[in-house]
Amino acid sequence: MSFSTSLFLTVFLATSPAQLQVSPEKVALDRPEASQQLLVKIPNEGGRFRDVTRQVAFKVTPAGIASVDERGLVRPVSNGTAELTISAGDGAASKITLPIEVTGMTDPQAVSFRNEVMPILTKARCNSGGCHGKAEGQNGFKLSIFGFDVESDHQSLIKESRGRRVMPLTPKQSLLYLKGSARVPHGGGRKIEPGSYRDRLMLRWISEGAQLDPVDTELARIVKIEIEPTEQILLAGESQQIRVTAIDAAGTRRCVTTEAEYESNAEAIADVEPSGLVLASDIPGAAAILVRYLGHVAVCRITLPRPGVSFEKPPEQNLVDGLVWARLKELGITPSQLSDDSTFLRRVFLDTIGMLPSADEARKFLADKSPDKRSKLIDELLERDEYADFMTMRWLDILRADQLKISPQGAVAMQRWLRNSFTENRPFDAFARDLLTVQGNTSAEGPGSFYKILPKPDEAARSVSQLLLGVRIECAQCHHHPSERWTQADYTGLAGFFTGLKLKKLPNGEQAIVSLGGNDLPHPRTGEVVAARALGATDADFSAVSDRRRVLADWMTSPDNPFFARAIANRTWAHYFGRGLIEPIDDLRETNPATNEPLMQALTQHMREVKFDLKAFTKTLLNSRVYQLTAETSDSNETDEQNFSHAAWKSLPAEVLLDAISQSTGVPEKFNGWPEGYRAVQVWDNHMPSYFFRIFGRPVRATVCECERSGQPSISQALHLLNAPEIAEKIGHHRGRARMLAATDETPEKIIEELYLATLARYPTADELTLMQQAFGSGDRRAATEDILWALMNSKEFVFNH
């Protein structure tokens, strides 16, 4: 404990009636390798507690019974009882004592491979996908990924490699002992420090005969873990130790803080060390610390506010604003100002219909003085045909409408179904039901082609789960989900809904989807039949249906489904705001909470209240002041990337950018085999050759994840916009905007104004106008006009939505 820290605690406790607090209230250690993490805290301002575990002094009396390190980790030394004194200075308020009891040092209970050795292998990453846990193993030694198959791993260790991995008669000659500690060369490097408690436990397990489970397996089975704290508010630079306790079926509690795994979902805000120490940065926000042990997971929620920041809450347009302002107030982040009309105009056009406003539309909107003009514009855009075109393009990507796999006819059929659905504003629950229960010709208008790329029940199950529920269950195909409660049985049970599907060949050579009832599937590891069941639900009842998917559709779209409304609400929010309240948007789980949980809950309920009307839901989002904030940041919110204190800069999708270039230049793109005048967002053929699409990240439709579309800018993109002959041809086209403007009698000021309106949806500033007028100094109006258009199209303001 440093002098400054000791002085602070002494002064604080001397002037405060509150005392040091510690958990647990007593320490019991029952084996040589046992440990107990202590948490020492003091009350702080605002009703919160501050972790001072690493800032106090520890003393064990009598010495020689146990030891306590600077982290507050207690370890046994010899059998007996002792008293631990924790002090932060002089005075009764600055001290606290608790009893210590140490047993089992001379005749300890045998080591459990399942509960003690496996966590060490997992913590050391021995069974990770990059080491012995990968499909082919490593150097002839294979473990189950994340240790999901304990029996198999035990067999690999004691019976393979001619028994050299563990040698109970000569334990110190065992390869497991020698290689793990790098006493002999090991390709993975040193995983266990020689002489450490892990090293000693491994040696003891081998010397005891390398048993699987020395005690009653069922009673010793870990049934859950508890963590402390489950949530904490930290200020910049503060830390918080997490304590993890495993509880078995007999109710026995054991500290497993040292062997648990920790992972932060927002390292820039709060990182976590392997020991479970959370370290706060100086960036306000929230982080979730995932804690994992033997297949069980828990989460510690960390909030990092910036104290001393106050601001007057901006006006509230609807439920979105109030909940965002409340969160920003809590975090001490000041929201940006409202965007100007031109910024809003361009943003909402690109977000809703995937195209720029025309110069005339921009001029008209900017001249309108009506107080409700933004709301009216939102209503108008959502009724335009281009809205249906843009949403159709997005969902063709999500539904994997790869024309090479589903045929051109299948892609067209799906495009028509999607476009009609968005034109008619079909409720999303009905849309999902159509997708789940479709039957008949896959080339007929509808989503039937979706099942041509998902012929196996498990493929359909995991894609539908990710797409409609926002649950990534594919990890549970081979092992227990490492970050959630889902097991292989859950994965198999969900796949059971799709076992009755068949693709039947029709006389005309096309295919039709038929449902033939189906059957339950065997567990991939045990072989036992697993009854079909939805995620977290009871076994399904198919007595009243012939198509198993109808039961799944009923469960999915029911009002009490915990995933469905939340998933589409988060996906829709992410489209308009640049990131989801939950990220990734299709990874909804308890261990990945929303950055603003009250808002996420309110939006989920709102989606149900509007009866899954996506246009009504979208209007709520777009009419909020939060959506209409400027992207310009302040010192207060420039580091905020998760709380929506300002608008985000979003890359334009490849198709939208190409259409924007065509709009701005006045020269439509000619797509091979397509009639002139088609926009890029209307082209269903995802394999149409296009260098532009390739470098700007158009997805190949290989997964249902929207992350497949690349939004990262690159040098290739910049060079293409700067130098590509295709772009130059559009700018200089004899029927293009630049040539037509140059041929008029308009003044340079009017030409510049028109170009700004057509590309950026705004008028040039006085400085910009002065600068651009210099291009006309040579007297070549055509060259000047083309140069200005080229410059505007290569600006950040053009290639991003903001």
Short mmCIF file of N, CA, C and O in Angstrom, two decimals, residues 48-100:
data_model
loop_
_atom_site.label_atom_id
_atom_site.label_comp_id
_atom_site.label_asym_id
_atom_site.label_seq_id
_atom_site.Cartn_x
_atom_site.Cartn_y
_atom_site.Cartn_z
N ARG A 48 -22.40 4.56 -3.62
CA ARG A 48 -21.67 3.42 -4.19
C ARG A 48 -20.52 3.02 -3.27
O ARG A 48 -20.22 3.71 -2.30
N PHE A 49 -19.90 1.89 -3.58
CA PHE A 49 -18.76 1.42 -2.81
C PHE A 49 -17.52 1.42 -3.69
O PHE A 49 -17.60 1.21 -4.90
N ARG A 50 -16.40 1.64 -3.05
CA ARG A 50 -15.13 1.66 -3.76
C ARG A 50 -14.29 0.47 -3.33
O ARG A 50 -14.15 0.19 -2.13
N ASP A 51 -13.72 -0.25 -4.29
CA ASP A 51 -12.87 -1.40 -4.02
C ASP A 51 -11.49 -0.92 -3.57
O ASP A 51 -10.80 -0.20 -4.31
N VAL A 52 -11.10 -1.31 -2.35
CA VAL A 52 -9.77 -0.92 -1.84
C VAL A 52 -8.96 -2.17 -1.49
O VAL A 52 -8.04 -2.11 -0.68
N THR A 53 -9.30 -3.30 -2.10
CA THR A 53 -8.63 -4.55 -1.77
C THR A 53 -7.12 -4.45 -1.92
O THR A 53 -6.36 -4.99 -1.09
N ARG A 54 -6.67 -3.75 -2.94
CA ARG A 54 -5.23 -3.63 -3.18
C ARG A 54 -4.62 -2.42 -2.48
O ARG A 54 -3.46 -2.09 -2.73
N GLN A 55 -5.37 -1.77 -1.61
CA GLN A 55 -4.89 -0.56 -0.96
C GLN A 55 -4.87 -0.68 0.55
O GLN A 55 -4.66 0.31 1.25
N VAL A 56 -5.11 -1.88 1.07
CA VAL A 56 -5.10 -2.10 2.51
C VAL A 56 -3.98 -3.07 2.86
O VAL A 56 -3.36 -3.68 2.00
N ALA A 57 -3.72 -3.19 4.16
CA ALA A 57 -2.68 -4.10 4.65
C ALA A 57 -3.34 -5.33 5.26
O ALA A 57 -4.41 -5.24 5.89
N PHE A 58 -2.70 -6.50 5.07
CA PHE A 58 -3.22 -7.76 5.61
C PHE A 58 -2.20 -8.34 6.59
O PHE A 58 -0.99 -8.33 6.33
N LYS A 59 -2.71 -8.90 7.70
CA LYS A 59 -1.83 -9.56 8.65
C LYS A 59 -2.54 -10.78 9.22
O LYS A 59 -3.67 -10.69 9.72
N VAL A 60 -1.87 -11.96 9.12
CA VAL A 60 -2.43 -13.20 9.64
C VAL A 60 -1.77 -13.50 10.99
O VAL A 60 -0.54 -13.51 11.10
N THR A 61 -2.61 -13.77 11.99
CA THR A 61 -2.12 -14.07 13.34
C THR A 61 -2.79 -15.37 13.83
O THR A 61 -4.02 -15.45 13.86
N PRO A 62 -1.99 -16.42 14.22
CA PRO A 62 -0.54 -16.47 14.13
C PRO A 62 -0.07 -16.70 12.70
O PRO A 62 -0.82 -17.23 11.88
N ALA A 63 1.15 -16.32 12.44
CA ALA A 63 1.71 -16.53 11.12
C ALA A 63 1.92 -18.03 10.88
O ALA A 63 2.04 -18.81 11.81
N GLY A 64 1.96 -18.41 9.62
CA GLY A 64 2.23 -19.80 9.28
C GLY A 64 1.00 -20.63 9.02
O GLY A 64 1.10 -21.80 8.64
N ILE A 65 -0.20 -20.06 9.20
CA ILE A 65 -1.44 -20.79 8.90
C ILE A 65 -1.88 -20.50 7.46
O ILE A 65 -2.29 -21.40 6.73
N ALA A 66 -1.79 -19.24 7.07
CA ALA A 66 -2.19 -18.83 5.72
C ALA A 66 -1.38 -17.61 5.32
O ALA A 66 -0.77 -16.94 6.16
N SER A 67 -1.41 -17.33 4.04
CA SER A 67 -0.74 -16.14 3.51
C SER A 67 -1.73 -15.34 2.68
O SER A 67 -2.68 -15.90 2.12
N VAL A 68 -1.50 -14.03 2.62
CA VAL A 68 -2.36 -13.15 1.81
C VAL A 68 -1.45 -12.28 0.97
O VAL A 68 -0.55 -11.61 1.51
N ASP A 69 -1.67 -12.27 -0.34
CA ASP A 69 -0.83 -11.43 -1.19
C ASP A 69 -1.45 -10.06 -1.37
O ASP A 69 -2.51 -9.75 -0.80
N GLU A 70 -0.77 -9.22 -2.15
CA GLU A 70 -1.22 -7.84 -2.32
C GLU A 70 -2.56 -7.73 -3.05
O GLU A 70 -3.21 -6.69 -3.02
N ARG A 71 -2.98 -8.82 -3.71
CA ARG A 71 -4.27 -8.81 -4.40
C ARG A 71 -5.43 -9.15 -3.48
O ARG A 71 -6.58 -9.13 -3.90
N GLY A 72 -5.13 -9.54 -2.24
CA GLY A 72 -6.18 -9.99 -1.35
C GLY A 72 -6.53 -11.44 -1.54
O GLY A 72 -7.62 -11.87 -1.18
N LEU A 73 -5.61 -12.24 -2.10
CA LEU A 73 -5.84 -13.66 -2.34
C LEU A 73 -5.22 -14.46 -1.19
O LEU A 73 -4.00 -14.39 -0.96
N VAL A 74 -6.06 -15.20 -0.48
CA VAL A 74 -5.62 -15.98 0.67
C VAL A 74 -5.30 -17.40 0.22
O VAL A 74 -6.11 -18.03 -0.49
N ARG A 75 -4.14 -17.92 0.65
CA ARG A 75 -3.74 -19.29 0.34
C ARG A 75 -3.33 -20.00 1.64
O ARG A 75 -2.80 -19.38 2.56
N PRO A 76 -3.57 -21.32 1.71
CA PRO A 76 -3.23 -22.07 2.93
C PRO A 76 -1.74 -22.36 3.03
O PRO A 76 -1.04 -22.48 2.02
N VAL A 77 -1.27 -22.47 4.28
CA VAL A 77 0.11 -22.85 4.54
C VAL A 77 0.16 -24.13 5.37
O VAL A 77 0.89 -25.06 5.06
N SER A 78 -0.65 -24.17 6.44
CA SER A 78 -0.70 -25.38 7.27
C SER A 78 -2.05 -25.44 7.96
O SER A 78 -2.76 -24.44 8.08
N ASN A 79 -2.39 -26.65 8.45
CA ASN A 79 -3.67 -26.82 9.14
C ASN A 79 -3.72 -25.94 10.40
O ASN A 79 -2.71 -25.75 11.09
N GLY A 80 -4.91 -25.42 10.67
CA GLY A 80 -5.06 -24.63 11.88
C GLY A 80 -6.06 -23.51 11.69
O GLY A 80 -6.69 -23.37 10.64
N THR A 81 -6.21 -22.70 12.72
CA THR A 81 -7.08 -21.53 12.67
C THR A 81 -6.26 -20.29 12.95
O THR A 81 -5.25 -20.32 13.66
N ALA A 82 -6.71 -19.19 12.38
CA ALA A 82 -5.99 -17.92 12.55
C ALA A 82 -6.96 -16.77 12.41
O ALA A 82 -8.16 -16.97 12.12
N GLU A 83 -6.45 -15.59 12.63
CA GLU A 83 -7.26 -14.37 12.48
C GLU A 83 -6.57 -13.45 11.48
O GLU A 83 -5.36 -13.24 11.56
N LEU A 84 -7.37 -12.97 10.55
CA LEU A 84 -6.84 -12.05 9.55
C LEU A 84 -7.28 -10.64 9.89
O LEU A 84 -8.48 -10.37 10.03
N THR A 85 -6.31 -9.75 10.00
CA THR A 85 -6.61 -8.34 10.26
C THR A 85 -6.36 -7.54 8.99
O THR A 85 -5.29 -7.63 8.39
N ILE A 86 -7.36 -6.77 8.63
CA ILE A 86 -7.27 -5.90 7.45
C ILE A 86 -7.30 -4.47 7.95
O ILE A 86 -8.21 -4.08 8.69
N SER A 87 -6.29 -3.69 7.59
CA SER A 87 -6.22 -2.33 8.12
C SER A 87 -5.88 -1.33 7.03
O SER A 87 -5.20 -1.65 6.06
N ALA A 88 -6.38 -0.12 7.25
CA ALA A 88 -6.10 0.98 6.34
C ALA A 88 -5.53 2.16 7.10
O ALA A 88 -5.56 3.29 6.64
N GLY A 89 -5.04 1.93 8.30
CA GLY A 89 -4.50 3.00 9.12
C GLY A 89 -4.84 2.78 10.58
O GLY A 89 -5.20 1.68 10.99
N ASP A 90 -4.74 3.81 11.37
CA ASP A 90 -5.05 3.72 12.79
C ASP A 90 -6.54 3.95 13.03
O ASP A 90 -7.23 4.59 12.23
N GLY A 91 -7.04 3.45 14.15
CA GLY A 91 -8.43 3.69 14.52
C GLY A 91 -9.29 2.48 14.22
O GLY A 91 -9.03 1.69 13.31
N ALA A 92 -10.36 2.33 15.00
CA ALA A 92 -11.23 1.16 14.88
C ALA A 92 -11.92 1.10 13.54
O ALA A 92 -12.16 0.02 12.97
N ALA A 93 -12.29 2.27 13.00
CA ALA A 93 -13.02 2.29 11.73
C ALA A 93 -12.16 1.83 10.56
O ALA A 93 -12.68 1.51 9.50
N SER A 94 -10.85 1.84 10.73
CA SER A 94 -9.96 1.50 9.63
C SER A 94 -9.45 0.08 9.71
O SER A 94 -8.52 -0.29 9.01
N LYS A 95 -10.03 -0.75 10.63
CA LYS A 95 -9.61 -2.13 10.76
C LYS A 95 -10.81 -3.06 10.79
O LYS A 95 -11.90 -2.69 11.23
N ILE A 96 -10.57 -4.27 10.34
CA ILE A 96 -11.61 -5.30 10.39
C ILE A 96 -10.90 -6.65 10.46
O ILE A 96 -9.81 -6.82 9.93
N THR A 97 -11.50 -7.59 11.18
CA THR A 97 -10.89 -8.91 11.32
C THR A 97 -11.87 -9.99 10.89
O THR A 97 -13.10 -9.80 10.95
N LEU A 98 -11.34 -11.13 10.47
CA LEU A 98 -12.17 -12.27 10.12
C LEU A 98 -11.39 -13.55 10.37
O LEU A 98 -10.15 -13.56 10.32
N PRO A 99 -12.09 -14.66 10.66
CA PRO A 99 -11.41 -15.91 10.99
C PRO A 99 -10.97 -16.67 9.74
O PRO A 99 -11.59 -16.58 8.68
N ILE A 100 -9.91 -17.42 9.88
CA ILE A 100 -9.40 -18.29 8.82
C ILE A 100 -9.30 -19.70 9.39
O ILE A 100 -8.79 -19.90 10.50
#
